[in-house]
Structure formats: C-alpha cells, structure tokens
CSV table of C-alpha atoms and ligand atoms in Angstrom, one decimal:
chain,number,residue,atom,x,y,z
A,1,MET,CA,112.2,104.9,89.2
A,2,THR,CA,113.2,101.7,87.0
A,3,ARG,CA,110.0,99.4,87.1
A,4,ALA,CA,110.9,95.7,88.7
A,5,ARG,CA,110.2,93.2,85.8
A,6,LEU,CA,110.9,89.8,87.6
A,7,GLY,CA,108.2,89.3,90.6
A,8,CYS,CA,109.3,86.7,93.0
A,9,ILE,CA,106.9,85.0,96.1
A,10,ALA,CA,109.3,82.8,98.3
A,11,ASP,CA,108.4,80.2,100.7
A,12,ASP,CA,110.9,81.4,103.3
A,13,PHE,CA,112.8,84.3,104.2
A,14,THR,CA,116.3,82.6,103.8
A,15,GLY,CA,115.0,80.9,100.7
A,16,ALA,CA,114.1,84.5,99.3
A,17,THR,CA,117.5,85.7,100.2
A,18,ASP,CA,119.0,82.9,97.9
A,19,LEU,CA,117.0,83.9,95.2
A,20,ALA,CA,117.8,87.7,95.2
A,21,ASN,CA,121.6,86.3,95.6
A,22,ASN,CA,121.4,84.4,92.2
A,23,LEU,CA,119.8,87.2,90.5
A,24,VAL,CA,122.3,89.9,91.9
A,25,ARG,CA,125.4,88.0,90.8
A,26,ALA,CA,123.4,87.7,87.4
A,27,GLY,CA,123.6,91.6,87.2
A,28,MET,CA,119.6,92.3,88.6
A,29,ARG,CA,119.4,94.8,91.4
A,30,VAL,CA,116.9,93.1,93.8
A,31,VAL,CA,115.0,94.1,96.8
A,32,GLN,CA,113.6,91.5,99.4
A,33,ALA,CA,110.6,92.8,100.8
A,34,MET,CA,109.6,90.8,104.3
A,35,GLY,CA,106.1,89.9,103.8
A,36,VAL,CA,103.7,91.3,101.2
A,37,PRO,CA,104.4,95.3,101.5
A,38,GLN,CA,101.5,97.6,102.5
A,39,ALA,CA,102.7,100.2,100.0
A,40,PRO,CA,103.6,100.4,96.4
A,41,LEU,CA,107.5,99.8,95.6
A,42,ASP,CA,109.6,103.3,96.4
A,43,THR,CA,113.2,102.2,95.3
A,44,ASP,CA,115.2,101.4,91.9
A,45,ALA,CA,114.8,97.3,91.5
A,46,ASP,CA,115.3,95.0,88.2
A,47,ALA,CA,113.6,92.3,90.4
A,48,VAL,CA,111.8,91.9,93.6
A,49,VAL,CA,111.1,89.2,96.3
A,50,VAL,CA,108.0,88.8,98.7
A,51,ALA,CA,109.9,87.0,101.2
A,52,LEU,CA,106.6,84.9,103.0
A,53,LYS,CA,106.9,82.3,105.5
A,54,SER,CA,104.5,79.7,104.3
A,55,ARG,CA,106.3,76.6,103.7
A,56,THR,CA,105.2,74.7,106.5
A,57,ILE,CA,101.7,76.7,107.3
A,58,PRO,CA,98.4,75.2,106.5
A,59,ALA,CA,98.1,75.0,102.7
A,60,GLN,CA,95.2,77.2,102.7
A,61,ASP,CA,96.9,79.8,104.1
A,62,ALA,CA,100.1,79.4,102.3
A,63,ILE,CA,97.5,79.9,99.1
A,64,ALA,CA,95.8,82.7,100.7
A,65,GLU,CA,99.4,84.5,101.2
A,66,SER,CA,101.0,83.7,97.8
A,67,LEU,CA,97.7,85.2,96.5
A,68,GLN,CA,98.2,88.5,97.9
A,69,ALA,CA,102.0,88.6,96.8
A,70,LEU,CA,101.3,87.8,93.2
A,71,ALA,CA,98.3,90.5,93.3
A,72,TRP,CA,100.9,93.0,94.9
A,73,LEU,CA,103.7,92.1,92.0
A,74,GLN,CA,101.4,92.6,89.5
A,75,ALA,CA,100.4,95.9,90.8
A,76,GLN,CA,104.4,96.8,90.7
A,77,GLY,CA,103.8,95.8,86.6
A,78,VAL,CA,106.3,92.7,86.9
A,79,GLU,CA,106.4,90.5,83.7
A,80,GLN,CA,106.7,87.3,85.1
A,81,ILE,CA,106.5,85.5,88.3
A,82,TYR,CA,108.9,83.3,89.9
A,83,PHE,CA,107.6,80.7,93.0
A,84,LYS,CA,110.7,80.0,95.1
A,85,TYR,CA,111.0,77.0,96.9
A,86,CYS,CA,114.0,75.0,98.7
A,87,SER,CA,116.5,73.6,96.9
A,88,THR,CA,115.9,69.9,99.0
A,89,PHE,CA,112.3,70.8,97.9
A,90,ASP,CA,111.1,70.7,101.6
A,91,SER,CA,107.4,70.2,101.6
A,92,THR,CA,104.8,68.6,104.1
A,93,ALA,CA,102.8,65.7,103.4
A,94,GLN,CA,100.3,68.1,102.5
A,95,GLY,CA,102.2,70.6,100.5
A,96,ASN,CA,102.5,73.3,99.8
A,97,ILE,CA,104.8,73.4,96.6
A,98,GLY,CA,101.5,71.6,94.8
A,99,PRO,CA,98.6,73.5,96.4
A,100,VAL,CA,100.3,77.1,96.0
A,101,THR,CA,101.4,75.9,92.5
A,102,ASP,CA,97.8,75.8,91.6
A,103,ALA,CA,96.8,78.7,93.1
A,104,LEU,CA,99.1,81.0,91.0
A,105,MET,CA,98.4,79.1,87.7
A,106,ALA,CA,94.9,79.9,88.1
A,107,ALA,CA,95.2,83.4,89.2
A,108,LEU,CA,97.2,83.9,86.3
A,109,GLY,CA,95.2,81.9,83.7
A,110,THR,CA,98.1,80.0,82.6
A,111,ASP,CA,98.2,76.0,81.9
A,112,PHE,CA,101.8,75.0,82.6
A,113,THR,CA,104.7,75.8,84.1
A,114,ILE,CA,108.1,74.2,85.4
A,115,ALA,CA,109.3,72.8,89.0
A,116,THR,CA,113.1,72.5,89.7
A,117,PRO,CA,114.9,72.8,92.4
A,118,ALA,CA,118.1,72.1,90.9
A,119,PHE,CA,121.0,74.7,92.3
A,120,PRO,CA,124.5,72.8,91.0
A,121,ASP,CA,126.6,75.8,92.8
A,122,ASN,CA,125.2,74.2,96.2
A,123,HIS,CA,125.3,70.6,94.8
A,124,ARG,CA,121.3,70.2,94.4
A,125,THR,CA,121.2,68.4,91.3
A,126,VAL,CA,118.2,66.7,89.0
A,127,PHE,CA,118.5,63.7,87.3
A,128,LYS,CA,115.8,62.1,85.5
A,129,GLY,CA,113.7,63.7,88.2
A,130,TYR,CA,115.7,62.2,91.5
A,131,LEU,CA,117.2,64.9,93.4
A,132,PHE,CA,120.5,64.8,94.8
A,133,VAL,CA,122.0,66.6,97.6
A,134,GLY,CA,125.9,66.4,97.0
A,135,ASP,CA,126.1,62.6,96.3
A,136,GLU,CA,123.1,61.3,98.1
A,137,LEU,CA,119.8,61.2,97.1
A,138,LEU,CA,117.9,63.1,98.9
A,139,ASN,CA,116.2,60.7,101.2
A,140,GLU,CA,119.5,59.4,102.4
A,141,SER,CA,120.8,63.1,102.9
A,142,GLY,CA,120.2,64.8,106.3
A,143,MET,CA,116.6,65.8,104.8
A,144,LYS,CA,115.6,62.9,106.2
A,145,ASN,CA,115.8,64.2,109.7
A,146,HIS,CA,114.6,67.6,109.4
A,147,PRO,CA,112.7,68.6,112.1
A,148,LEU,CA,109.5,69.8,110.2
A,149,THR,CA,109.8,69.0,106.4
A,150,PRO,CA,111.4,65.4,106.5
A,151,MET,CA,112.4,64.3,102.9
A,152,THR,CA,111.3,60.4,102.4
A,153,ASP,CA,111.5,60.3,98.3
A,154,ALA,CA,113.7,61.7,96.1
A,155,ASN,CA,111.9,61.6,93.3
A,156,LEU,CA,110.1,64.8,92.5
A,157,VAL,CA,107.7,64.0,90.2
A,158,ARG,CA,106.2,61.5,92.5
A,159,VAL,CA,106.8,64.1,95.4
A,160,LEU,CA,104.9,66.6,93.6
A,161,GLN,CA,102.4,64.8,92.1
A,162,ALA,CA,101.1,63.9,95.9
A,163,GLN,CA,100.5,67.2,96.2
A,164,THR,CA,98.5,68.2,93.0
A,165,PRO,CA,95.6,67.4,90.9
A,166,SER,CA,97.6,68.7,87.9
A,167,ARG,CA,99.2,66.1,85.7
A,168,VAL,CA,103.2,66.4,86.8
A,169,GLY,CA,106.0,65.7,84.2
A,170,LEU,CA,109.6,65.2,83.4
A,171,ILE,CA,111.7,67.5,80.9
A,172,ASP,CA,114.6,65.4,81.4
A,173,HIS,CA,118.5,66.0,80.8
A,174,ARG,CA,118.6,64.6,77.3
A,175,VAL,CA,116.2,67.3,76.1
A,176,VAL,CA,118.2,70.0,78.2
A,177,ALA,CA,121.3,69.1,76.7
A,178,GLN,CA,119.8,70.0,73.5
A,179,GLY,CA,119.0,73.5,74.4
A,180,ASP,CA,116.5,75.6,74.4
A,181,ALA,CA,114.5,75.2,71.3
A,182,ALA,CA,114.2,71.4,72.4
A,183,ILE,CA,113.4,72.5,75.7
A,184,ARG,CA,110.2,74.2,73.9
A,185,ALA,CA,109.2,71.5,71.8
A,186,ARG,CA,109.1,69.1,75.1
A,187,ILE,CA,106.9,72.0,76.8
A,188,ASP,CA,104.4,71.6,73.5
A,189,ALA,CA,104.3,67.7,73.5
A,190,LEU,CA,103.4,67.7,77.7
A,191,LYS,CA,101.6,70.4,77.2
A,192,ALA,CA,99.4,68.2,74.6
A,193,GLU,CA,99.5,65.1,76.6
A,194,GLY,CA,97.7,67.0,79.9
A,195,VAL,CA,101.0,67.8,81.5
A,196,ARG,CA,100.6,71.2,83.6
A,197,MET,CA,103.5,70.9,85.7
A,198,ALA,CA,107.2,69.6,84.8
A,199,VAL,CA,110.1,68.5,86.7
A,200,VAL,CA,113.1,69.7,84.9
A,201,ASP,CA,116.7,68.1,85.0
A,202,ALA,CA,119.6,70.1,85.8
A,203,VAL,CA,123.0,68.8,86.6
A,204,SER,CA,125.3,72.3,86.1
A,205,ASN,CA,124.9,75.3,85.8
A,206,ALA,CA,124.9,75.1,81.7
A,207,ASP,CA,121.7,72.9,81.9
A,208,LEU,CA,120.3,75.9,83.8
A,209,MET,CA,121.9,78.6,81.0
A,210,ARG,CA,120.1,76.9,78.5
A,211,LEU,CA,116.8,76.5,80.4
A,212,GLY,CA,116.4,80.1,81.1
A,213,PRO,CA,115.8,81.1,77.4
A,214,ALA,CA,113.2,78.3,77.2
A,215,LEU,CA,111.5,80.3,80.0
A,216,LYS,CA,110.9,83.8,78.6
A,217,GLY,CA,107.5,84.6,78.4
A,218,MET,CA,106.2,81.8,80.4
A,219,PRO,CA,103.7,83.8,83.0
A,220,LEU,CA,105.0,81.4,86.3
A,221,VAL,CA,108.1,79.7,87.0
A,222,THR,CA,108.3,77.8,90.0
A,223,ALA,CA,111.6,76.5,91.2
A,224,GLY,CA,114.7,76.6,93.6
A,225,SER,CA,116.8,79.4,93.7
A,226,GLY,CA,119.3,78.2,90.7
A,227,VAL,CA,117.1,78.7,87.6
A,228,ALA,CA,117.4,82.1,88.3
A,229,ILE,CA,120.8,82.3,87.4
A,230,GLY,CA,119.5,81.8,83.1
A,231,LEU,CA,116.8,84.5,83.6
A,232,PRO,CA,118.2,88.2,83.6
A,233,GLY,CA,119.3,87.7,80.2
A,234,ASN,CA,115.6,87.6,78.9
A,235,PHE,CA,115.4,91.0,80.4
A,236,ASP,CA,118.4,92.5,79.2
A,237,VAL,CA,120.1,92.5,82.0
A,238,VAL,CA,124.0,91.6,82.1
A,239,PRO,CA,126.0,90.7,85.3
A,240,GLY,CA,128.1,93.4,87.1
A,241,GLU,CA,129.3,94.6,90.1
A,242,ASP,CA,127.0,97.4,90.8
A,243,ALA,CA,123.9,95.3,91.4
A,244,ALA,CA,125.8,94.1,94.7
A,245,ARG,CA,126.9,97.5,96.1
A,246,LEU,CA,125.7,98.2,100.2
A,247,PRO,CA,126.3,100.7,102.5
A,248,ALA,CA,130.1,99.8,104.7
A,249,PRO,CA,129.7,97.7,107.8
A,250,GLN,CA,129.9,99.2,111.2
A,251,GLY,CA,128.7,98.3,114.3
A,252,LEU,CA,129.0,94.9,116.8
A,253,GLN,CA,128.9,91.4,115.1
A,254,ALA,CA,126.9,88.5,116.4
A,255,ILE,CA,125.5,85.1,115.1
A,256,VAL,CA,122.0,83.9,116.0
A,257,SER,CA,121.3,79.7,115.1
A,258,GLY,CA,118.4,77.9,115.5
A,259,SER,CA,119.1,75.5,112.5
A,260,CYS,CA,119.7,71.9,113.1
A,261,SER,CA,120.9,71.0,109.9
A,262,VAL,CA,124.3,69.2,109.1
A,263,ALA,CA,125.9,72.5,107.6
A,264,THR,CA,124.6,74.6,110.8
A,265,ASN,CA,126.0,72.0,113.3
A,266,GLN,CA,129.6,72.0,112.0
A,267,GLN,CA,129.7,75.5,111.4
A,268,VAL,CA,128.5,76.1,114.9
A,269,MET,CA,131.2,73.3,116.1
A,270,ASP,CA,133.8,75.4,113.8
A,271,PHE,CA,133.1,78.5,115.6
A,272,ILE,CA,133.3,76.8,119.6
A,273,GLN,CA,136.7,74.9,117.9
A,274,SER,CA,138.2,78.5,116.7
A,275,GLY,CA,138.1,79.8,120.7
A,276,LYS,CA,135.0,82.3,120.4
A,277,PRO,CA,132.5,83.1,122.7
A,278,ALA,CA,129.4,80.7,122.2
A,279,LEU,CA,126.5,80.2,124.3
A,280,ALA,CA,123.6,77.1,123.7
A,281,ILE,CA,120.3,77.5,124.5
A,282,ASP,CA,118.7,74.5,126.5
A,283,PRO,CA,114.9,74.2,125.1
A,284,LEU,CA,114.0,72.3,128.2
A,285,ARG,CA,114.9,75.5,130.3
A,286,VAL,CA,112.7,77.7,127.9
A,287,ALA,CA,109.7,75.4,128.3
A,288,ALA,CA,110.2,75.5,132.2
A,289,GLY,CA,109.8,78.9,131.8
A,290,LYS,CA,112.8,80.4,132.5
A,291,ASP,CA,114.3,83.4,131.1
A,292,VAL,CA,116.6,82.3,128.6
A,293,THR,CA,116.5,85.6,126.7
A,294,ALA,CA,117.9,87.7,129.7
A,295,GLU,CA,120.4,85.4,130.4
A,296,ALA,CA,121.8,85.5,126.8
A,297,LEU,CA,122.0,88.7,126.7
A,298,ALA,CA,123.7,89.4,130.0
A,299,TRP,CA,126.5,86.6,128.6
A,300,ALA,CA,126.5,88.5,125.8
A,301,ASP,CA,127.1,91.8,127.3
A,302,THR,CA,130.4,90.4,128.7
A,303,HIS,CA,131.6,89.2,125.5
A,304,LEU,CA,130.5,91.6,122.4
A,305,ALA,CA,133.1,94.4,122.8
A,306,GLN,CA,135.8,91.8,122.0
A,307,GLY,CA,134.3,90.2,118.6
A,308,PRO,CA,131.5,88.2,117.4
A,309,VAL,CA,129.0,86.1,120.0
A,310,LEU,CA,127.2,83.2,119.0
A,311,VAL,CA,123.6,82.0,120.5
A,312,TYR,CA,122.5,79.0,119.2
A,313,SER,CA,119.7,76.1,120.0
A,314,THR,CA,121.8,74.4,117.1
A,315,ALA,CA,121.7,70.6,118.2
A,316,GLU,CA,122.4,67.1,116.7
A,317,PRO,CA,119.2,65.0,115.5
A,318,SER,CA,119.1,62.7,118.9
A,319,ALA,CA,119.2,65.8,121.2
A,320,VAL,CA,116.5,67.5,118.6
A,321,ARG,CA,114.4,63.9,118.7
A,322,ALA,CA,114.4,63.9,122.3
A,323,VAL,CA,113.2,67.8,122.9
A,324,GLN,CA,110.4,66.7,120.2
A,325,ALA,CA,109.4,63.5,122.2
A,326,LYS,CA,109.0,66.2,125.4
A,327,LEU,CA,107.4,69.2,124.1
A,328,GLY,CA,106.2,68.3,120.4
A,329,SER,CA,108.2,69.2,117.4
A,330,ALA,CA,106.0,72.2,116.2
A,331,GLN,CA,105.9,73.3,119.9
A,332,ALA,CA,109.7,73.1,120.2
A,333,GLY,CA,110.3,74.6,117.0
A,334,ALA,CA,108.2,77.8,117.5
A,335,MET,CA,109.1,78.5,121.1
A,336,LEU,CA,113.1,77.9,120.2
A,337,GLU,CA,112.0,80.8,117.1
A,338,ASP,CA,111.1,83.1,119.4
A,339,THR,CA,113.6,82.6,121.9
A,340,ILE,CA,116.1,83.2,119.4
A,341,ALA,CA,114.0,86.2,117.8
A,342,ALA,CA,113.8,88.0,121.2
A,343,ILE,CA,117.6,87.6,121.4
A,344,ALA,CA,118.3,88.8,118.4
A,345,ARG,CA,116.6,91.8,118.7
A,346,GLY,CA,118.3,92.3,122.5
A,347,LEU,CA,121.7,92.1,120.2
A,348,VAL,CA,120.6,94.3,117.6
A,349,GLN,CA,119.3,96.9,120.8
A,350,ARG,CA,122.8,96.3,122.4
A,351,GLY,CA,124.4,97.6,119.1
A,352,VAL,CA,124.8,94.5,116.9
A,353,ARG,CA,124.8,95.9,113.5
A,354,GLN,CA,126.2,92.6,111.7
A,355,LEU,CA,123.6,90.3,112.4
A,356,ILE,CA,124.2,86.3,110.6
A,357,VAL,CA,120.9,84.1,111.8
A,358,ALA,CA,121.2,80.2,111.1
A,359,GLY,CA,117.9,78.7,110.2
A,360,GLY,CA,115.4,79.1,107.5
A,361,GLU,CA,112.6,79.3,110.0
A,362,THR,CA,114.4,80.9,112.8
A,363,SER,CA,115.4,83.7,110.0
A,364,GLY,CA,111.7,84.4,109.6
A,365,ALA,CA,111.3,84.9,113.3
A,366,CYS,CA,114.5,87.0,113.8
A,367,VAL,CA,113.4,89.2,110.9
A,368,GLN,CA,109.7,90.0,111.9
A,369,ALA,CA,110.8,90.7,115.7
A,370,LEU,CA,113.3,92.9,114.7
A,371,GLY,CA,110.5,94.8,112.4
A,372,ILE,CA,113.2,94.4,108.9
A,373,THR,CA,110.1,95.2,106.3
A,374,GLN,CA,112.3,95.4,103.1
A,375,MET,CA,116.4,94.5,102.6
A,376,ARG,CA,118.8,95.4,99.6
A,377,ILE,CA,120.5,92.0,98.7
A,378,GLY,CA,125.0,92.4,98.7
A,379,ALA,CA,127.5,90.5,97.9
A,380,GLN,CA,127.4,86.4,98.2
A,381,ILE,CA,129.6,85.1,101.3
A,382,ASP,CA,128.9,81.2,100.1
A,383,PRO,CA,126.5,80.3,97.4
A,384,GLY,CA,122.9,80.9,98.0
A,385,VAL,CA,124.0,83.6,101.1
A,386,PRO,CA,124.4,87.5,100.8
A,387,TRP,CA,125.0,90.2,103.1
A,388,CYS,CA,121.7,92.1,102.8
A,389,HIS,CA,121.2,96.0,104.2
A,390,ALA,CA,118.1,97.0,106.2
A,391,VAL,CA,117.2,99.9,108.3
A,392,ALA,CA,115.1,98.4,111.3
A,393,PRO,CA,113.3,100.1,114.3
A,394,ASP,CA,116.1,99.3,117.0
A,395,ALA,CA,119.1,100.3,114.0
A,396,PRO,CA,117.4,103.2,112.1
A,397,GLU,CA,120.3,104.4,110.6
A,398,GLY,CA,120.6,100.4,108.9
A,399,MET,CA,122.6,97.2,109.8
A,400,HIS,CA,124.0,94.7,107.9
A,401,VAL,CA,121.9,91.1,108.1
A,402,THR,CA,122.7,87.6,106.6
A,403,LEU,CA,119.8,84.9,106.7
A,404,LYS,CA,122.0,81.5,106.2
A,405,SER,CA,119.8,78.6,105.5
A,406,GLY,CA,120.4,75.0,107.5
A,407,ASN,CA,122.3,73.3,104.9
A,408,PHE,CA,124.1,76.2,103.1
A,409,GLY,CA,127.7,77.5,103.6
A,410,SER,CA,131.1,76.5,104.5
A,411,ARG,CA,132.2,74.9,107.8
A,412,ASP,CA,134.1,78.4,108.7
A,413,PHE,CA,131.3,80.3,107.6
A,414,PHE,CA,130.6,82.3,110.7
A,415,THR,CA,133.7,83.6,110.6
A,416,LYS,CA,134.3,84.0,106.8
A,417,ALA,CA,131.1,86.2,106.9
A,418,PHE,CA,132.2,88.6,109.0
A,419,ALA,CA,136.1,88.5,107.3
A,420,HIS,CA,134.3,89.1,103.9
A,421,GLY,CA,132.0,92.0,105.0
A,422,ALA,CA,135.0,93.8,106.3
A,423,THR,CA,136.5,94.3,103.0
B,10,LIG,P1,117.1,74.9,108.9
B,10,LIG,O1,117.3,76.2,107.6
B,10,LIG,O2,118.1,74.1,109.2
B,10,LIG,O3,115.8,74.0,108.2
B,10,LIG,P2,115.0,76.3,110.6
B,10,LIG,O4,115.1,77.3,111.3
B,10,LIG,O5,113.9,76.6,109.2
B,10,LIG,O6,116.6,75.5,110.2
B,10,LIG,O7,114.2,75.0,111.1
B,10,LIG,C1,114.8,74.5,112.2
B,10,LIG,C2,113.4,74.1,113.5
B,10,LIG,O8,114.0,73.7,114.7
B,10,LIG,C3,113.1,75.4,113.9
B,10,LIG,O9,111.7,75.5,113.9
B,10,LIG,C4,113.9,75.8,115.3
B,10,LIG,O10,112.6,76.4,116.5
B,10,LIG,C5,113.8,74.1,115.5
B,10,LIG,N1,115.1,73.7,116.8
B,10,LIG,C6,116.3,74.7,116.6
B,10,LIG,N2,116.8,74.4,117.9
B,10,LIG,C7,116.1,72.9,118.4
B,10,LIG,C8,116.4,72.0,119.2
B,10,LIG,N3,117.6,72.0,120.1
B,10,LIG,N4,115.3,70.9,119.3
B,10,LIG,C9,113.9,71.0,118.8
B,10,LIG,N5,114.0,71.9,117.9
B,10,LIG,C10,114.8,73.1,117.6
C-alpha cells in the first residue's frame, strides 16, 4: 500500500472535498475521511484529508478536534500538514483559523506558517493582503450576509491578527512574482522580525505554482484549497486522469440544499425554472413541530422515478433574517441542518445513489446522518466541486455524492452535475 505523504485537516466537509479535488487534479490519489478515523488508513492514497466540522464551533473544541486529526495523520506517516479553511476565510469573531493554527504550530514544534485563501480558479484572489471575491472586496460581497460567519473586513492580516497572539505579516505580490527563492528569502526576513504567520498574495494560478516549491518541507501550511495546486510537485506527483477514476454512477438522483449563499440561490432558481421538481422547506413549519421530513419524502416518492428532485431550505437574505429573528440563527441553522439531513437519508433509503448536497454545514450534517466515513475523490464538476464515491449503511454497494460549498458552482450546476456524472 502507498503511504499518504500529505495530510490535510479541513474545517468543514465541502471545504475538504474542494481541497481533495485540487489535489486529484494535480495527480494525487486522495481519500477523504469524515471526522478523525478510528483505524489506520486501509487504502492507497497519496494524500488524505480529514474533514472536520470545526469552522463555527467554540475555538477550544476546534483546537481539540484538529489536534486529534493531526495525531492520526502523523500516525499514518505523512510528511506535511495542510490546514484547510474556506476561500472566503470564513471565521467567527473568536476564530477558529487563528487559534487552530497556533495549536497546530505548537504541536508540530514549528515557528512559521503561511495563510492564504487565494483560489483564482474560483475568483478568490488576495492582493496586498486584501481578499477579493470576484470583483468585490470580501466585505462588500455576499459574505457580509452569511448566516454563521459574516465577513466584514477584507484585510486578512487584520482579520487573522485579531484571532491570534502570534505576529501576522504579509508576503506581497511583488515577492510572489519573483518566484520561490524570493518567497523563501521573504519568509526568512519575516521570521527574523518575529512574524509567525504570513498572509500570501496570489492573484493567479501562476502565483500559486510559484508559491508551491517555496513550501516544500514546511511542516504546516494553512490555506484555502488553491495553494494545493502547487504542492503535488513537491512529492514528485504529476497530473494524470487515473487519480480521479470512480465506479460508474447508478441509481436515482436528488439534490438537497440548506445553503443560502448567492450562488446556491441562483442554482435553485435555475433548477426550478428548468421545470424540474423542487420542494421548499418552510423553517417555521419545522419549528412548529410538523413532520416536514415525512412530507418531503412522500413528495419525493411521486417524482424520483422521473429524474432528479430538489428539496431546499435555501432562501434570500431577507427571508433568512426573518427566520433568524424568530428562532435565533444557531437554532434555525441546526434545526434545518437536521431536517435536510434526515431528508437526505430518506432519499438514499429510497434508492438515490447520486446525491448533491449544497451547503458546507448542511453537507456535514448530511454525511453524518448517512453514516459516510470515507470517500474517494473523483473528477471535478466545477472548480472546487468533484463527484465522490462512498459506501454508506443505506448504500452498501456504494453511491455517488457531491458536497457543494455555498458559493461554488455555475448557475446550472444541479443539472450539469448529473449530466457530468452520467458520461
Ligand atoms: P453555505 O455553504 O452556503 O455557507 P451552510 O450549509 O454552510 O451553507 O450554511 C447555511 C446555514 O443556514 C445552515 O446552518 C442552514 O441550516 C441555515 N439555513 C438554511 N436555510 C435557512 C433559512 N431558510 N433560514 C435560516 N437559516 C437557514
């Protein structure tokens, strides 16, 4: 069996898949584990990603889970650790990016790491430490309205500095443009100044490919998924199609969506406008104790045989705010995650074997409810979103699943994904 050489810890499930996707595209065979596995890895892989659901939990809990993941990865013999967070640097006022990074640095006995969420393929770029989402600064993008992690400052040096006692610096685009030797020199200079974490500018894949070699041998890398495109070369891996091969898709098709991000709202709209069956979940009926899960599954029973169905709680910001004002944001979020997850499980029990889940937190809840502990990562549908293959108690022969982070995917993603899977 090939020993995994790169060990990754992701702070949410869709983010883990996004990272795995970039590693697969760069030629690594990747297995993603849901939570910290109880047993050693029993399959061939060049990289393994441990997916946590630690983005919005209390910082102390996020630290504890991340350290458990680290210990398991070290026991598998990995040579480098990659702490993956969102390409929009999603964090709460308490962290958890800073606190988890500090804890991993201490456990690894290292005094320097980088931090960059840049992912140019998905229009996330970092310039002079400021994060852009498409043409907008982070704090002017839809992220300012995120239900759990509203982002109100685009200056990542400032955002990260507020989360850590470690000194935070910047490796700016002029240095990155000069290549890995210049980046290494800048790292040495920053270290000499007492800087322990450096935000790195990157506005193009070329920047990330220049950054990659400079990270060779760095015990800990922290980043969004973009930095991963420049790392496999450090492990003598070259791009090839074999890394993405999955069994052929089969069974019924469904989408569940608990994401309220701008892109998901458009994708839900597109699916409805294309005339396909879609059912909206009313959060207030769930809160009132109605058996919305049973209703949704009864509805699905009448449509599933004809093609893909969509069940969603996705809503525009004003509707989300109204629900949150009545129920509280955390309570509404958890309640809807549980409901969507129960519906996903019911759909799989009805023969769905190609399932799209939209929403990071929602994906975590669904994967847990389905009892999926490990997935092999296949080919990319859209940047950051691959099909995956997993065995579940209700699908012992295996099923295809894709976990779509809120703001990822083209407008016609839900339709395109099934067409892609069928080819
Ligand atoms: P994204 O990837 O878009 O951030 P997530 O699933 O991570 O999506 O987060 C969306 C959160 O919003 C979840 O906790 C979800 O349960 C919650 N949510 C979903 N629909 C609604 C709604 N209609 N009103 C309030 N909260 C909602």
